[in-house]
Amino acid sequence: MKILVVNPNTTASMTDKIRETALAVAAPGTEIVAVNPSDGPVSIEGHYDEAYCVPGLLCEAKKGVAAGADALVIACFDDPGLEACREVLEIPVIGICEAAMAAASMVGHGFSVVTTLPRAVPIIEALAFKYGFERQCRKVRSAEIPVLALEEEGGGAAAKVREEVLAAIEQDHAEAVLLGCAGMTDLADALTKETGVPVIDGVAAAVKFAEAMAGLGLKTCKRRAYETPRAKKYTGAFAFAAPEAGA
Amino acid sequence: MKILVVNPNTTASMTDKIRETALAVAAPGTEIVAVNPSDGPVSIEGHYDEAYCVPGLLCEAKKGVAAGADALVIACFDDPGLEACREVLEIPVIGICEAAMAAASMVGHGFSVVTTLPRAVPIIEALAFKYGFERQCRKVRSAEIPVLALEEEGGGAAAKVREEVLAAIEQDHAEAVLLGCAGMTDLADALTKETGVPVIDGVAAAVKFAEAMAGLGLKTCKRRAYETPRAKKYTGAFAFAAPEAGA
Amino acid sequence: MKILVVNPNTTASMTDKIRETALAVAAPGTEIVAVNPSDGPVSIEGHYDEAYCVPGLLCEAKKGVAAGADALVIACFDDPGLEACREVLEIPVIGICEAAMAAASMVGHGFSVVTTLPRAVPIIEALAFKYGFERQCRKVRSAEIPVLALEEEGGGAAAKVREEVLAAIEQDHAEAVLLGCAGMTDLADALTKETGVPVIDGVAAAVKFAEAMAGLGLKTCKRRAYETPRAKKYTGAFAFAAPEAGA
Amino acid sequence: MKILVVNPNTTASMTDKIRETALAVAAPGTEIVAVNPSDGPVSIEGHYDEAYCVPGLLCEAKKGVAAGADALVIACFDDPGLEACREVLEIPVIGICEAAMAAASMVGHGFSVVTTLPRAVPIIEALAFKYGFERQCRKVRSAEIPVLALEEEGGGAAAKVREEVLAAIEQDHAEAVLLGCAGMTDLADALTKETGVPVIDGVAAAVKFAEAMAGLGLKTCKRRAYETPRAKKYTGAFAFAAPEAGA
Amino acid sequence: MKILVVNPNTTASMTDKIRETALAVAAPGTEIVAVNPSDGPVSIEGHYDEAYCVPGLLCEAKKGVAAGADALVIACFDDPGLEACREVLEIPVIGICEAAMAAASMVGHGFSVVTTLPRAVPIIEALAFKYGFERQCRKVRSAEIPVLALEEEGGGAAAKVREEVLAAIEQDHAEAVLLGCAGMTDLADALTKETGVPVIDGVAAAVKFAEAMAGLGLKTCKRRAYETPRAKKYTGAFAFAAPEAGA
Amino acid sequence: MKILVVNPNTTASMTDKIRETALAVAAPGTEIVAVNPSDGPVSIEGHYDEAYCVPGLLCEAKKGVAAGADALVIACFDDPGLEACREVLEIPVIGICEAAMAAASMVGHGFSVVTTLPRAVPIIEALAFKYGFERQCRKVRSAEIPVLALEEEGGGAAAKVREEVLAAIEQDHAEAVLLGCAGMTDLADALTKETGVPVIDGVAAAVKFAEAMAGLGLKTCKRRAYETPRAKKYTGAFAFAAPEAGA
């Protein structure tokens, strides 16, 4: 089984960290392919960045399917481009926010999320609502750090994340804490051990759920919501991306 | 006052129809600028098309602000790129779905929507939830026509829309019916007259609400959800779109 | 275009303040008629007061329509009598709470409300739910002042309102703050300027939305919820108000 | 114990029918006082009629308390004036819609309501939301009869109600059916016997719940939502109704 | 009329306290039978304890009906076995949480609950949602005491409950406070007197609502959700409990 | 990895079918242990049956953990005893309804469920709410067959299930259909092939999600909702089940 993990920003060091996590949890027979687009923002912080990461994500997704991927993981906690990928692919597509929330709901009654910047808070709150976890999501907390601070050694970003994780447990009575950025993927295990509360990384969760969905032989339904894009002309710079007849 | 109306697809005939509607409802002192991007899909039918229309929409939005626009209307009923535009602009940004639903809620207790293809139904249902109109939205109906059928003379598209509008009134007891595609903008008045029920076109509603918001001097709040995008590097083909420091 | 603005309490100084705001935002061609009933409570603080303001409001509304009004604004943040007015009139009827919440939802992701007495808090919370803004309404705050304190010079009421507006921004992360009483209408602009966050007055918002709705030619749907009252006998003191056949 | 039952319309024959039901279910020690105001609409069909029935209801409620009532039942299925009565009284106030829905929720998983005119449907749907029964309320059905048709012998109104009750059981799978008008109070027992499904009359339910609440010694909380109206001046025709200091 | 009150744990002193409350509020003609099973947990603190109390509760419920009970009250605030009892009985079945929440909703706009251990908080929050009171339930508070501490003299349990009741009123603005454990039944009256806010005991509320429901002649609907259990074989230790044909 | 699958009813042929499905989807390194209790109902159809299956389920769950299970699957679509198992175990516990709904939400926008008897419909609707899938669950349909009909050859049960699956796709526009009974586990693949829409069996989904959760090293949080049962005395027949100190 081959799982394609796309980091939708263009920072290779984050892709490396994501690949490492994916490899660490993958089952024996699972091949992990972790990539990022070459075109787009170096980090995704808000809707504007999301808008410019999705075309690159879609390209990587299509390439990965051509190369035989059995499932796709979108490795950004905003789950950008989730529906667009589901339209254009038949293999299961899993967002890391979606996977982390589903996993949390199976080991605790309510969870909190610790993310990077305050501007991500309303985005993740909206995702909790979209997926139906609005009653289980106690609070979305910001560590008040930019995404790329997580790539810097010694910058104190990990300490700020830890502080909010502890606050989530003590103040929100969170029974699971989600790390709300793919760049935090390396912090989950130590925090779980320290706190005794499940601290869940979406990358790991999504890889395992992708294995599960592919193992079940499930495909995205091609009726209605995720119907294949209709063949049509795209003009100008995006002409290359136009859906083809029979696609 | 100058209202920028962006049709996010690249079909100029639809932009012309939208401009006509906007001009017809604009107040005496209002200048209407109606444009479409040159790069992107010729029609927007689903999330994949949305993904490729937003970069072009953002370019037109920025150009329009540089040229003095006081408010932006996004003239596609999926309200694509609404949050991204609100991040990058200070002027009020109004989606035509959002405006149509708000207007409907002021003249009736519950409304239905008539859109083009079945694949748009879940998208519009999700918008109703996002804006808080899920209890007022009785049903989203599809006329089972592609968007560009509305640009063809004599193809029967208008007749199919009319049929669903009548069904919404009789079967859903809709007290207002929204036309769920900017390409239907020319059908509203006749249907209102025929049925005696408000049949609401989002383009007209959004233009008037944009006048209202600009007239109130309201600006998009630049804290948290719609904070200006952070200055950062964009790589490759999208380098031009990178948010600048001080942007 | 003629907009009728009814202050449903009987305090003329508040009507004057409301008229001033309405005139300040009205478009060039808009005539503002601002009135209050002669019978009823001098201020509206709770459901009991509401019950005794609605008959007077209905009289003013009917008189205004007879005099050619194109839209009605109900200038009390409890939106009393909104549905009754919609039943008995065909012109659009806009409540100032409804308008303020709709405007806020277009410039920020979540808003708070600052109202007068604690007893108004559950009323406004219920309105947020009724209009579908319960997820966008972060908090309804009370400045702990009676309505008529806003009519007194030097009583400190404005300072208390300002304090709660600042708290809404800092503590609730409100991206817009609504002034939850028509008597606060003169405070919005200074608070917007001071805080950089949209502080929205419902009177202004409702006047502009009324212009928009009338400009769109929209009428209240006369089927089902807002059907014209059925002709019938009213007994005793209210005989004069009985709906007539053909009304 | 004395239970005051106010029919808020001015039709004495309906008050008589309501009194009969109340007497039939009252416990041995319970005195029933059933009255209607002299001023107001002869039937309540929509928000406009509601607006003109509440002042009369409030007068009867205050008189009843002065005469020693231990609880108040508002005998109109729209529950008009419920909050206003709770503000001005300390004794428990029960609406017949509220009571019927609470009773239904204790004998079945989901219920439907059969009311009079289509215009009552959105009003009762809104009440289901307000009381929290929106998930248990399967459907609100209209028998398409005016309220006073229920007062006429041989007019076929009862047959139309019965037809909708049967449809609620067969089509909605209703496990309880509520009679959505006080004028239907005499129909419940026969329909329960015929169908084997609880057909619940709100008048009976409210009288028994009023006995229960008064028997528990519970009083309406006088903080916040139902605080006693503040002493203030009422002008003109309603001067008599002004809340007094110390009220 | 005979009301069966089952305390589903096996602690007789708590059953005695419950019986005392029930007797104190029962109407003149009401006979109270208060019992507990002999098999099961001595207190109910969480889902595991619930699982082992329900078989004993069902036995007592069936015995009570055989002895002529007209209604059943389940005297544990988790309302364990409510649906199972409704399936197997025809008489009305009332849970004390359900009754307390319904009563609270009739005397105040929002309530809080004070329960025993923190583990009960999510259980009661889920009940509030199940019954539709999630918008009226302001907060579920834990006094951080085990259930049986309420049976000990001088252990300070009552003082801790009082402290949380006061906090509910001051901090949550609760307009009613529910005592979230049958073992607190003796504390309600004094706390109501002290605070002036209705402090509601579910045992008392459920007994009065049971009288009301039985007085109305209402029976549990035997269609769909609460249909009589189908006749079938039970194996091993539970063979005795198998539903019989015609049961 | 060892996955314990407990069929909570006592019908061994159903356990065999469940084991077969589990083995078919298990990953190479996964050992499947499928068992059923010896005490309890032969099928689970409603809350009463549920009450008598949970004690047996808990015994099997504890035995399985003692024998080294890494995760537990509860193989009944009502997910009985889910919370009780989570309290008493540390390994992940997955219900088949929960797993099927989570899987469905990842391959389609909305799903329907096809279950056995009408009495199961409200139970599954309540589970959809509990897990947060109420907006994605389009309809719960009953094939109007008892559970054990699925164990009989040639009884037509499978044909009735198929009919409802087709109706779900055509009438509800379901983008995934869940088989709402563990006894239907052998029907999923053929129906998926026939319809081209994902027809999801909860047993298979739960086994794969259990592998995923165990593979992630996630444990049930032992704070608050799923805290280990407190040590206490159980009396009579259930004395053996009393939680021990240190448990």
CSV table of N, CA, C and O in Angstrom, one decimal, chain B residues 172-200:
chain,number,residue,atom,x,y,z
B,172,ASP,N,-42.1,23.3,-0.9
B,172,ASP,CA,-41.3,23.7,0.3
B,172,ASP,C,-42.0,24.8,1.1
B,172,ASP,O,-41.6,25.1,2.1
B,173,HIS,N,-43.1,25.3,0.5
B,173,HIS,CA,-43.7,26.5,1.1
B,173,HIS,C,-42.7,27.6,1.3
B,173,HIS,O,-42.7,28.3,2.3
B,174,ALA,N,-41.8,27.7,0.4
B,174,ALA,CA,-40.8,28.8,0.4
B,174,ALA,C,-41.4,30.2,0.4
B,174,ALA,O,-42.3,30.4,-0.5
B,175,GLU,N,-41.0,31.0,1.3
B,175,GLU,CA,-41.5,32.4,1.3
B,175,GLU,C,-40.6,33.4,0.6
B,175,GLU,O,-40.8,34.6,0.5
B,176,ALA,N,-39.5,32.8,0.0
B,176,ALA,CA,-38.6,33.5,-0.9
B,176,ALA,C,-37.8,32.5,-1.6
B,176,ALA,O,-37.6,31.4,-1.0
B,177,VAL,N,-37.5,32.7,-2.8
B,177,VAL,CA,-36.7,31.8,-3.6
B,177,VAL,C,-35.4,32.5,-4.1
B,177,VAL,O,-35.5,33.6,-4.7
B,178,LEU,N,-34.3,31.9,-3.8
B,178,LEU,CA,-33.0,32.5,-4.3
B,178,LEU,C,-32.6,31.8,-5.5
B,178,LEU,O,-32.6,30.6,-5.7
B,179,LEU,N,-32.1,32.6,-6.5
B,179,LEU,CA,-31.5,32.1,-7.7
B,179,LEU,C,-30.0,31.8,-7.4
B,179,LEU,O,-29.2,32.7,-7.2
B,180,GLY,N,-29.7,30.5,-7.4
B,180,GLY,CA,-28.4,30.1,-6.9
B,180,GLY,C,-27.3,30.0,-7.9
B,180,GLY,O,-26.5,29.1,-7.9
B,181,CYS,N,-27.2,31.0,-8.8
B,181,CYS,CA,-26.1,31.1,-9.8
B,181,CYS,C,-26.2,32.5,-10.3
B,181,CYS,O,-27.2,33.0,-10.7
B,182,ALA,N,-25.0,33.1,-10.4
B,182,ALA,CA,-24.9,34.5,-11.0
B,182,ALA,C,-25.5,34.6,-12.4
B,182,ALA,O,-26.0,35.6,-12.8
B,183,GLY,N,-25.4,33.4,-13.1
B,183,GLY,CA,-25.9,33.4,-14.5
B,183,GLY,C,-27.4,33.5,-14.6
B,183,GLY,O,-27.9,33.6,-15.7
B,184,MET,N,-28.1,33.4,-13.5
B,184,MET,CA,-29.6,33.5,-13.5
B,184,MET,C,-30.1,34.9,-13.2
B,184,MET,O,-31.3,35.1,-13.0
B,185,THR,N,-29.1,35.8,-13.1
B,185,THR,CA,-29.4,37.2,-12.6
B,185,THR,C,-30.6,37.9,-13.4
B,185,THR,O,-31.3,38.7,-12.9
B,186,ASP,N,-30.7,37.5,-14.7
B,186,ASP,CA,-31.7,38.2,-15.5
B,186,ASP,C,-33.1,37.6,-15.3
B,186,ASP,O,-34.1,38.1,-15.9
B,187,LEU,N,-33.3,36.5,-14.5
B,187,LEU,CA,-34.5,35.9,-14.4
B,187,LEU,C,-35.4,36.3,-13.2
B,187,LEU,O,-36.6,36.0,-13.2
B,188,ALA,N,-34.8,37.0,-12.3
B,188,ALA,CA,-35.5,37.3,-11.0
B,188,ALA,C,-36.8,38.1,-11.1
B,188,ALA,O,-37.8,37.7,-10.6
B,189,ASP,N,-36.7,39.2,-11.9
B,189,ASP,CA,-37.9,40.1,-11.9
B,189,ASP,C,-39.1,39.4,-12.4
B,189,ASP,O,-40.2,39.5,-11.9
B,190,ALA,N,-38.9,38.7,-13.6
B,190,ALA,CA,-40.1,38.1,-14.2
B,190,ALA,C,-40.7,37.0,-13.2
B,190,ALA,O,-41.9,36.9,-13.1
B,191,LEU,N,-39.9,36.3,-12.6
B,191,LEU,CA,-40.4,35.2,-11.7
B,191,LEU,C,-41.0,35.8,-10.5
B,191,LEU,O,-42.0,35.2,-10.0
B,192,THR,N,-40.5,36.9,-10.0
B,192,THR,CA,-41.2,37.6,-8.8
B,192,THR,C,-42.6,38.0,-9.2
B,192,THR,O,-43.6,37.8,-8.5
B,193,LYS,N,-42.6,38.6,-10.4
B,193,LYS,CA,-43.9,39.1,-10.9
B,193,LYS,C,-44.9,38.0,-11.1
B,193,LYS,O,-46.1,38.0,-10.7
B,194,GLU,N,-44.4,36.9,-11.7
B,194,GLU,CA,-45.3,35.7,-12.0
B,194,GLU,C,-45.8,35.1,-10.7
B,194,GLU,O,-47.0,34.7,-10.6
B,195,THR,N,-45.0,34.9,-9.7
B,195,THR,CA,-45.3,34.1,-8.6
B,195,THR,C,-45.9,34.9,-7.4
B,195,THR,O,-46.5,34.4,-6.5
B,196,GLY,N,-45.6,36.2,-7.3
B,196,GLY,CA,-46.0,37.0,-6.2
B,196,GLY,C,-45.1,36.7,-5.0
B,196,GLY,O,-45.4,37.2,-3.9
B,197,VAL,N,-44.1,35.9,-5.1
B,197,VAL,CA,-43.2,35.5,-4.0
B,197,VAL,C,-41.9,36.2,-4.4
B,197,VAL,O,-41.5,36.2,-5.5
B,198,PRO,N,-41.1,36.7,-3.4
B,198,PRO,CA,-39.8,37.3,-3.8
B,198,PRO,C,-38.9,36.3,-4.3
B,198,PRO,O,-38.5,35.4,-3.6
B,199,VAL,N,-38.5,36.5,-5.6
B,199,VAL,CA,-37.4,35.6,-6.2
B,199,VAL,C,-36.2,36.5,-6.2
B,199,VAL,O,-36.2,37.6,-6.9
B,200,ILE,N,-35.2,36.1,-5.5
B,200,ILE,CA,-34.1,37.0,-5.2
B,200,ILE,C,-32.8,36.6,-5.9
B,200,ILE,O,-32.4,35.5,-5.9
